[in-house]
Amino acid sequence: MTTELRVPLLLISGLAGEAGRYLADKLRETGTAVVDYDLRRVTEGVVRRRLRQGPLDALTTLELAHGCVSCTVREDLLPLLRNLARQPAVRRIVVRLDEVMDPERVCWELRHVLVGDRAVTDDVEIEAVVTVLDAATWLADALGDDTLADRDLRGAPDDERTVAQLTLSQVEFADVLVLAGSAPDAWTAAKTGAVLARVAPSAPILDLSHVDSKALRVAVPPDARRGEPADPHGTLLHGQPPLDPDCGITVLTFAAQRPFHPERLHDAIDVLLDGVMRTRGRVWVASQPDVALWIESAGGGLGIGHAGPWLDSPDGPAWEDVSAERRTLASLRWHPVWGDRAQELVIVTHQAETAEIEQALQGALLTDAELADGHQKWALYPDPFGEWHEEPCDDDVTAPARHDVNTGTGKDDTP
């Protein structure tokens, strides 16, 4: 199906649920189908979906597919989108995701999970991902240590994410941010702006009271991702965020080419959880030289997963099979011994001393003497990162691995 024939799809995410529903209502025009997912009864084993299309206003209760929320929504949403896109009366589709849903995972499934013999993006075109923020509470959520369970907001019975992990990932993936309400004071407003400028510098910010369909379409940047999942081997500083401190918010970039000692890195990880609001990046440990590990932290929650092999690994992808961005980055840092292997982390702090973080990470790298020992000895290092938790639905469909393995919360819950 050609691009011109695909039906535009707008995804709305964000913890500000009421504001998100209000935005979806504002976008409901003639020819627009609005879909709304509600996970508030997931502990009872059900997901609710509301569909409004012309005079139709239908509420459907979905039973959890083998206990998996992601599978339940996927198995309902993807065929629904294809069905709606084939209806002549539907000229646009708006999907408001439940507050705890990850828009990046949904977009990955739209592009990669086959319905019949092809992906749903053959029928719909993601025109934008919009994240709605509550100006009064977003900063506290992004800086806090609450888990979703603390707020009774879990997307699944075993959902261990922190509120900060969720809300920051929703903001980072957005093409446009919509701000609802107002900050309680000037300092909160200024600090919120400083954070957003550093974690989502490319996303324009609109006021909910002034948003309509035309304003959203105009606001989407020409180079917006439009649902394209991030490349774990791509650039970590999207949109050229300001690197100067502002309102106590500081961006630290850590880069090195020698490997980490697995035990010392494990011990050093605590520095990424105290006074740090966000960490994202890839690392390599001496005991696992052929795989990149992806690290994310926010709000005392930590996620570590496989980001796939390095280009220089024996089973690494061919150069022509990866993005031009990855090839360029690999060429710039190529090492005669390590190839494209490198430590690259972007750390956004609000209380921590950046010098202490850098010192801890530098201390976790192999020493000159350890480097001289060579690969055979490195392989014998005790490795806290060697055991991986498998998701129950990995055999069904696998989204990018860094989102699916070994996510925990709290400083003492590292792998």
PDB file of C-alpha atoms in Angstrom, residues 13-16 99-101 103 131-134 137-144 148 151 161-174 177 196 199-200 277-278 298:
ATOM      1  CA  SER A  13       0.637   8.989  25.698  1.00  0.00           C
ATOM      2  CA  GLY A  14       1.413  10.369  29.129  1.00  0.00           C
ATOM      3  CA  LEU A  15       0.664  10.005  32.818  1.00  0.00           C
ATOM      4  CA  ALA A  16      -1.776  12.932  32.665  1.00  0.00           C
ATOM      5  CA  GLU A  99      -1.213   6.189  31.219  1.00  0.00           C
ATOM      6  CA  VAL A 100       1.255   3.359  31.870  1.00  0.00           C
ATOM      7  CA  MET A 101       1.720   2.201  28.275  1.00  0.00           C
ATOM      8  CA  PRO A 103       4.518   4.356  23.160  1.00  0.00           C
ATOM      9  CA  THR A 131       2.884  13.059  25.164  1.00  0.00           C
ATOM     10  CA  VAL A 132       0.665  15.051  27.527  1.00  0.00           C
ATOM     11  CA  LEU A 133       2.210  16.396  30.737  1.00  0.00           C
ATOM     12  CA  ASP A 134       0.625  17.821  33.874  1.00  0.00           C
ATOM     13  CA  THR A 137       3.097  17.320  38.869  1.00  0.00           C
ATOM     14  CA  TRP A 138       5.405  16.246  36.034  1.00  0.00           C
ATOM     15  CA  LEU A 139       8.646  17.486  37.571  1.00  0.00           C
ATOM     16  CA  ALA A 140       7.965  15.736  40.891  1.00  0.00           C
ATOM     17  CA  ASP A 141       7.174  12.530  38.982  1.00  0.00           C
ATOM     18  CA  ALA A 142      10.392  12.778  36.956  1.00  0.00           C
ATOM     19  CA  LEU A 143      12.520  13.415  40.040  1.00  0.00           C
ATOM     20  CA  GLY A 144      10.754  11.057  42.445  1.00  0.00           C
ATOM     21  CA  LEU A 148       3.963   2.484  39.608  1.00  0.00           C
ATOM     22  CA  ARG A 151       0.527   4.772  42.788  1.00  0.00           C
ATOM     23  CA  ARG A 161       8.929   0.294  36.816  1.00  0.00           C
ATOM     24  CA  THR A 162       9.262   3.590  38.603  1.00  0.00           C
ATOM     25  CA  VAL A 163       7.048   6.525  37.739  1.00  0.00           C
ATOM     26  CA  ALA A 164      10.169   8.404  36.623  1.00  0.00           C
ATOM     27  CA  GLN A 165      11.204   5.620  34.246  1.00  0.00           C
ATOM     28  CA  LEU A 166       7.809   5.697  32.594  1.00  0.00           C
ATOM     29  CA  THR A 167       7.266   9.430  32.341  1.00  0.00           C
ATOM     30  CA  LEU A 168      10.784  10.141  31.065  1.00  0.00           C
ATOM     31  CA  SER A 169      10.576   7.433  28.404  1.00  0.00           C
ATOM     32  CA  GLN A 170       7.206   8.826  27.258  1.00  0.00           C
ATOM     33  CA  VAL A 171       8.675  12.318  26.966  1.00  0.00           C
ATOM     34  CA  GLU A 172      11.850  11.161  25.199  1.00  0.00           C
ATOM     35  CA  PHE A 173       9.863   9.335  22.524  1.00  0.00           C
ATOM     36  CA  ALA A 174       7.421  12.167  21.802  1.00  0.00           C
ATOM     37  CA  LEU A 177       4.758  17.663  24.092  1.00  0.00           C
ATOM     38  CA  LEU A 196      12.579  18.973  29.069  1.00  0.00           C
ATOM     39  CA  VAL A 199      15.717  15.017  27.662  1.00  0.00           C
ATOM     40  CA  ALA A 200      13.485  16.027  24.731  1.00  0.00           C
ATOM     41  CA  MET A 277      17.285  11.697  37.142  1.00  0.00           C
ATOM     42  CA  ARG A 278      18.153   9.884  33.898  1.00  0.00           C
ATOM     43  CA  ALA A 298      15.406   6.931  36.423  1.00  0.00           C
TER      44      ALA A 298
END
